[in-house]
PDB file of C-alpha atoms in Angstrom:
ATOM      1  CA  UNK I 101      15.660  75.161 -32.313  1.00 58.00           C
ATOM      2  CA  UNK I 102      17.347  73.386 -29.457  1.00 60.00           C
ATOM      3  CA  UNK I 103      20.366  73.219 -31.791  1.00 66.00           C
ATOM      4  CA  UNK I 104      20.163  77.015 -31.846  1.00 79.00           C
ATOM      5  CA  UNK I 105      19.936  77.517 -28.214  1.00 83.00           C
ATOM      6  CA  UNK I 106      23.123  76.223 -27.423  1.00 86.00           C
ATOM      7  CA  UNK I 107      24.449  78.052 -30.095  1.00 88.00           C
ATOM      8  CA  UNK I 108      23.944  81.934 -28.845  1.00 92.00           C
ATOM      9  CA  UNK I 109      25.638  83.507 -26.275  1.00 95.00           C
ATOM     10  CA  UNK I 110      23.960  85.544 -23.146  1.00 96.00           C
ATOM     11  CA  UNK I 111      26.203  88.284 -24.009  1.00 96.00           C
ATOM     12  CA  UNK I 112      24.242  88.396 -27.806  1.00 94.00           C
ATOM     13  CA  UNK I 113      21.305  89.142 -26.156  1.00 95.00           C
ATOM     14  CA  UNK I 114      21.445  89.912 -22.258  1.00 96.00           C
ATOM     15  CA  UNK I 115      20.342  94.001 -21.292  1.00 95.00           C
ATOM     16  CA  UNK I 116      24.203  95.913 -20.686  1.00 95.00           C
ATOM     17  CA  UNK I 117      22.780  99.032 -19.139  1.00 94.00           C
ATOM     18  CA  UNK I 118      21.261  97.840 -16.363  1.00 96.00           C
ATOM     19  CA  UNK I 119      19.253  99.414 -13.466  1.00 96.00           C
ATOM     20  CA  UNK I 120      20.597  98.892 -10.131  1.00 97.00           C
ATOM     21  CA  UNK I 121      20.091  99.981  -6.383  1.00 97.00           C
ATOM     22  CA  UNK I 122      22.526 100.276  -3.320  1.00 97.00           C
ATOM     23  CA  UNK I 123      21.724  98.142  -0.551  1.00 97.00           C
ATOM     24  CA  UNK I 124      20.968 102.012   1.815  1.00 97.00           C
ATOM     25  CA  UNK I 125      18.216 102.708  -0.654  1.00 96.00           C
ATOM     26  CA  UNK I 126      13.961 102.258   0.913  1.00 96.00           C
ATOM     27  CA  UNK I 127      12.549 100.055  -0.687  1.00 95.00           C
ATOM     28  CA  UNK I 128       9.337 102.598  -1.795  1.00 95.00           C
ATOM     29  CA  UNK I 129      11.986 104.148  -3.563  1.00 95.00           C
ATOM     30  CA  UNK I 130      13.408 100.690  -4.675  1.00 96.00           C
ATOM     31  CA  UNK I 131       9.717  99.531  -5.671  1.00 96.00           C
ATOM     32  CA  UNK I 132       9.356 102.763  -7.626  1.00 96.00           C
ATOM     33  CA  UNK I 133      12.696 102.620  -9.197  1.00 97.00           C
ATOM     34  CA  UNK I 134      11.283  98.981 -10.614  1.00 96.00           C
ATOM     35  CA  UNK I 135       7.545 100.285 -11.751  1.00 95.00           C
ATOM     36  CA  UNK I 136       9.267 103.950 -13.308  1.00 96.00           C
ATOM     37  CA  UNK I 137      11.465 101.667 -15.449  1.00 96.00           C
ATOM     38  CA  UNK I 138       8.935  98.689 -15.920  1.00 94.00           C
ATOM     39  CA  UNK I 139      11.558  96.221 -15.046  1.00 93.00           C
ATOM     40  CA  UNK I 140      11.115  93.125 -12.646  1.00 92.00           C
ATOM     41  CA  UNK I 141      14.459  93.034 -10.668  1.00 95.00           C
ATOM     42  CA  UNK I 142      17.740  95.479  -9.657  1.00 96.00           C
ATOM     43  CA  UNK I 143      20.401  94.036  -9.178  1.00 97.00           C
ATOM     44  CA  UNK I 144      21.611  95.562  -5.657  1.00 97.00           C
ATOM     45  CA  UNK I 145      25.485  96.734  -5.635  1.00 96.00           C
ATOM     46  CA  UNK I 146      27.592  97.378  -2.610  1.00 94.00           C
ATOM     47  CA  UNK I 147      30.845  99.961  -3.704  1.00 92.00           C
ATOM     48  CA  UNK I 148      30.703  98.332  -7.767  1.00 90.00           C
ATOM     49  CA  UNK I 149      30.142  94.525  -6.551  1.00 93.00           C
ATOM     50  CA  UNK I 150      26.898  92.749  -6.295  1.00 95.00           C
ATOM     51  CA  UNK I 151      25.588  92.342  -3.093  1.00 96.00           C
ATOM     52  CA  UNK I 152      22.208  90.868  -3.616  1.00 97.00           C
ATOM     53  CA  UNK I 153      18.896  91.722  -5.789  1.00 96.00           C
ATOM     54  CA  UNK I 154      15.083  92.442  -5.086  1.00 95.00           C
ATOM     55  CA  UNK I 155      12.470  91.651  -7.762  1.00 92.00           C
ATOM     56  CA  UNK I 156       9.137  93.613  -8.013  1.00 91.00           C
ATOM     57  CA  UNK I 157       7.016  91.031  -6.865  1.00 89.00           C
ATOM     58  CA  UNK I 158       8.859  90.474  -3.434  1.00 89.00           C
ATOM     59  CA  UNK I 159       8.843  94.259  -3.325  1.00 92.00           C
ATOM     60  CA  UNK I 160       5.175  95.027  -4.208  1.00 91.00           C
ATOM     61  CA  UNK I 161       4.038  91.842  -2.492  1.00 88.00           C
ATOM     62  CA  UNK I 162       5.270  92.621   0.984  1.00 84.00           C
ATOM     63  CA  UNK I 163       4.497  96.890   0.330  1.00 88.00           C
ATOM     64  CA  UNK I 164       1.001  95.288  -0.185  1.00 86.00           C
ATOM     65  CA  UNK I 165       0.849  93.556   2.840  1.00 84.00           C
ATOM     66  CA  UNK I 166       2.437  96.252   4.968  1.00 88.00           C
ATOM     67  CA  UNK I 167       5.274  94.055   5.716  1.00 88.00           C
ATOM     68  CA  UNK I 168       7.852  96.789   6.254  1.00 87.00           C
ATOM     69  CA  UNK I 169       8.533  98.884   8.615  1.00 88.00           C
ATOM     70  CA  UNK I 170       9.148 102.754   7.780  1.00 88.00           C
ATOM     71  CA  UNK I 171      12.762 102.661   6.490  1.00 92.00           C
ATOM     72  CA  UNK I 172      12.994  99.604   5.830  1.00 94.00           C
ATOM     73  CA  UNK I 173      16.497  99.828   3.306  1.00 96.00           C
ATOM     74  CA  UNK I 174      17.050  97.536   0.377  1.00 96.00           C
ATOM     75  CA  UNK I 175      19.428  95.599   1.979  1.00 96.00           C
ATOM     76  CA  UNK I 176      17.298  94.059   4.727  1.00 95.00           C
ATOM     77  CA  UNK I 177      15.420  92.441   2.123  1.00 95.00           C
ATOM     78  CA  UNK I 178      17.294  91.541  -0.663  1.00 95.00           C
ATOM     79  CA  UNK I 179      18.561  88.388  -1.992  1.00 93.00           C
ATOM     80  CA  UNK I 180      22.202  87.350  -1.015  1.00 94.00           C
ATOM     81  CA  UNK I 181      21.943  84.195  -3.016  1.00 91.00           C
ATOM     82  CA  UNK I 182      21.676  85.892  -6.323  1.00 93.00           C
ATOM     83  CA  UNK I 183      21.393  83.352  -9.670  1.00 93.00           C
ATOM     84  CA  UNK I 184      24.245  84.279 -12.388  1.00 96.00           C
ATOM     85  CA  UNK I 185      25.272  83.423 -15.621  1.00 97.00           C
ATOM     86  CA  UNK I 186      28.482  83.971 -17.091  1.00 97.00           C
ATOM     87  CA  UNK I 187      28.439  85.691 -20.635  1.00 97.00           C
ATOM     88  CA  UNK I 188      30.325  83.391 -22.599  1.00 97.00           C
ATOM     89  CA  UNK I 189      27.358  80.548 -21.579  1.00 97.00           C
ATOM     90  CA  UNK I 190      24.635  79.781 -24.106  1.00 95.00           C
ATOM     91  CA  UNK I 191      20.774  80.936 -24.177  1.00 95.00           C
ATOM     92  CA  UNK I 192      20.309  77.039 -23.048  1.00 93.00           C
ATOM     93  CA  UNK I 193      22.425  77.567 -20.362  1.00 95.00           C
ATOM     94  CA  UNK I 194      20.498  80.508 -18.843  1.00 95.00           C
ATOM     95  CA  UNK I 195      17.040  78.521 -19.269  1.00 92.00           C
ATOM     96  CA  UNK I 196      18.606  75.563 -17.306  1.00 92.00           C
ATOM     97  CA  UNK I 197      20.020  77.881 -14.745  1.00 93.00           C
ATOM     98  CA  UNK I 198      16.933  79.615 -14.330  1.00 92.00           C
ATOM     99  CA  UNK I 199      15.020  76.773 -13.566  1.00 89.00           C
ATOM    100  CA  UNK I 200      17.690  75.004 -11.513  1.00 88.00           C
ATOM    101  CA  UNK I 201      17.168  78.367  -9.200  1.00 85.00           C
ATOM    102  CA  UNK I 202      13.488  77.828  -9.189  1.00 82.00           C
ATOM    103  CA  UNK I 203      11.432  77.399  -6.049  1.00 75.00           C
ATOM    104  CA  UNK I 204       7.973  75.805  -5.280  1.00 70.00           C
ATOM    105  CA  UNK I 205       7.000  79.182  -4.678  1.00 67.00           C
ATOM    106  CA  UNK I 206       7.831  80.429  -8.277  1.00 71.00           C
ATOM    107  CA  UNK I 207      10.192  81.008 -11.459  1.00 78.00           C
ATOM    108  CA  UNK I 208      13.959  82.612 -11.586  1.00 88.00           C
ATOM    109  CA  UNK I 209      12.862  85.335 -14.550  1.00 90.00           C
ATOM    110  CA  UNK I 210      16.249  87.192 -14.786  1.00 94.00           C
ATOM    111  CA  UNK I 211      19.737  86.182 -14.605  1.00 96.00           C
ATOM    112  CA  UNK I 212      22.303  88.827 -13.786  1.00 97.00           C
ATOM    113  CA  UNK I 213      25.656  88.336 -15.954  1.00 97.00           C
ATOM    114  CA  UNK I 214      28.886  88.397 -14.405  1.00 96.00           C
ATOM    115  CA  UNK I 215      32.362  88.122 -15.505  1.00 95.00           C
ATOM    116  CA  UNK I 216      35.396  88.150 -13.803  1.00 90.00           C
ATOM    117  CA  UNK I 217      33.395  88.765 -10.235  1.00 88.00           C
ATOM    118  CA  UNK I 218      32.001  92.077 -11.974  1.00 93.00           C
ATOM    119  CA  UNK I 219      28.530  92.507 -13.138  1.00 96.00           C
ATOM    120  CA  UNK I 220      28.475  93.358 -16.995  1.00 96.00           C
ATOM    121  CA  UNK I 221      24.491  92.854 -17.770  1.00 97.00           C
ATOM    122  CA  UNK I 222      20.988  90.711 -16.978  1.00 97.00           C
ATOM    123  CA  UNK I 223      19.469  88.028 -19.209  1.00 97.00           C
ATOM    124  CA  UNK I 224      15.509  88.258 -18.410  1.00 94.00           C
ATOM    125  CA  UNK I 225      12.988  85.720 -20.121  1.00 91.00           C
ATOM    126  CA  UNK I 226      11.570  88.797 -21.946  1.00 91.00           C
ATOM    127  CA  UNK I 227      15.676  89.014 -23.756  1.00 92.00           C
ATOM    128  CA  UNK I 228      15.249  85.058 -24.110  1.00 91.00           C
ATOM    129  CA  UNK I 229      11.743  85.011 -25.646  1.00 90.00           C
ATOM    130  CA  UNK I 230      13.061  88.226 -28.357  1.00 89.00           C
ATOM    131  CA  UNK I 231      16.028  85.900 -29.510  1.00 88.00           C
ATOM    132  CA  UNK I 232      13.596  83.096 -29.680  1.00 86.00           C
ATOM    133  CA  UNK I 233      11.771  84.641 -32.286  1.00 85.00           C
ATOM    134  CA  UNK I 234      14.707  85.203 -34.350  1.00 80.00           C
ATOM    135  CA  UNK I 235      15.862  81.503 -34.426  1.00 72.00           C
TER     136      UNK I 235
END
């Protein structure tokens, strides 16, 4: 299977219509945007280019806590340092990647795919685990 692995492409299997927020968007609407589509993370562009992303639980966990002030915009909060893949890498690629971006606190579960500097999809685990079961 590992054979496999290094054998598909992100682009075979990574989401192409993907969900994203500008960086002057709340985050309650950002948060809702995320549970209305049932998707973990947006992708956060700035005039076409990506400018960071926020993932539901960083979202939900600090709404939770009351972390934010009122108007609190998407790009206060988001991620600058966002983990990529290109679309021409492998599915083992994108595993190695997402644990390379790993924390103590917790797993990378989406990649977002760029090429050329432009974003052209996301690879989650959920697109990884699918094209598992096909192998």
């Amino acid at each position: 299977m590992l054979k496999r692995l290094n054998e598909v492409k992100v682009e075979d299997v990574m989401t192409r219509d993907v969900i994203t927020v500008e960086p002057s968007e709340d985050v309650v609407f950002a948060f809702e945007k995320l549970m209305k589509h049932r998707i973990s993370a947006l992708p956060v562009l700035e005039e076409g280019k990506l400018a960071g992303i926020v993932t539901a639980s960083d979202l939900g966990h600090n709404l939770i806590l009351d972390n934010y002030e009122l108007g609190t915009t998407v790009g206060e909060v988001m991620v600058k340092d966002v983990a990529t893949v290109a679309p021409g890498e492998t599915l083992a690629d994108a595993i190695e990647k997402m644990n390379d971006y790993s924390s103590d606190e917790g797993i990378i579960n989406q990649l977002v795919v760029v090429d050329d500097g432009d974003m052209v999809g996301i690879i989650a685990d959920g697109d990884i685990i699918r094209a598992l079961k096909t192998l």
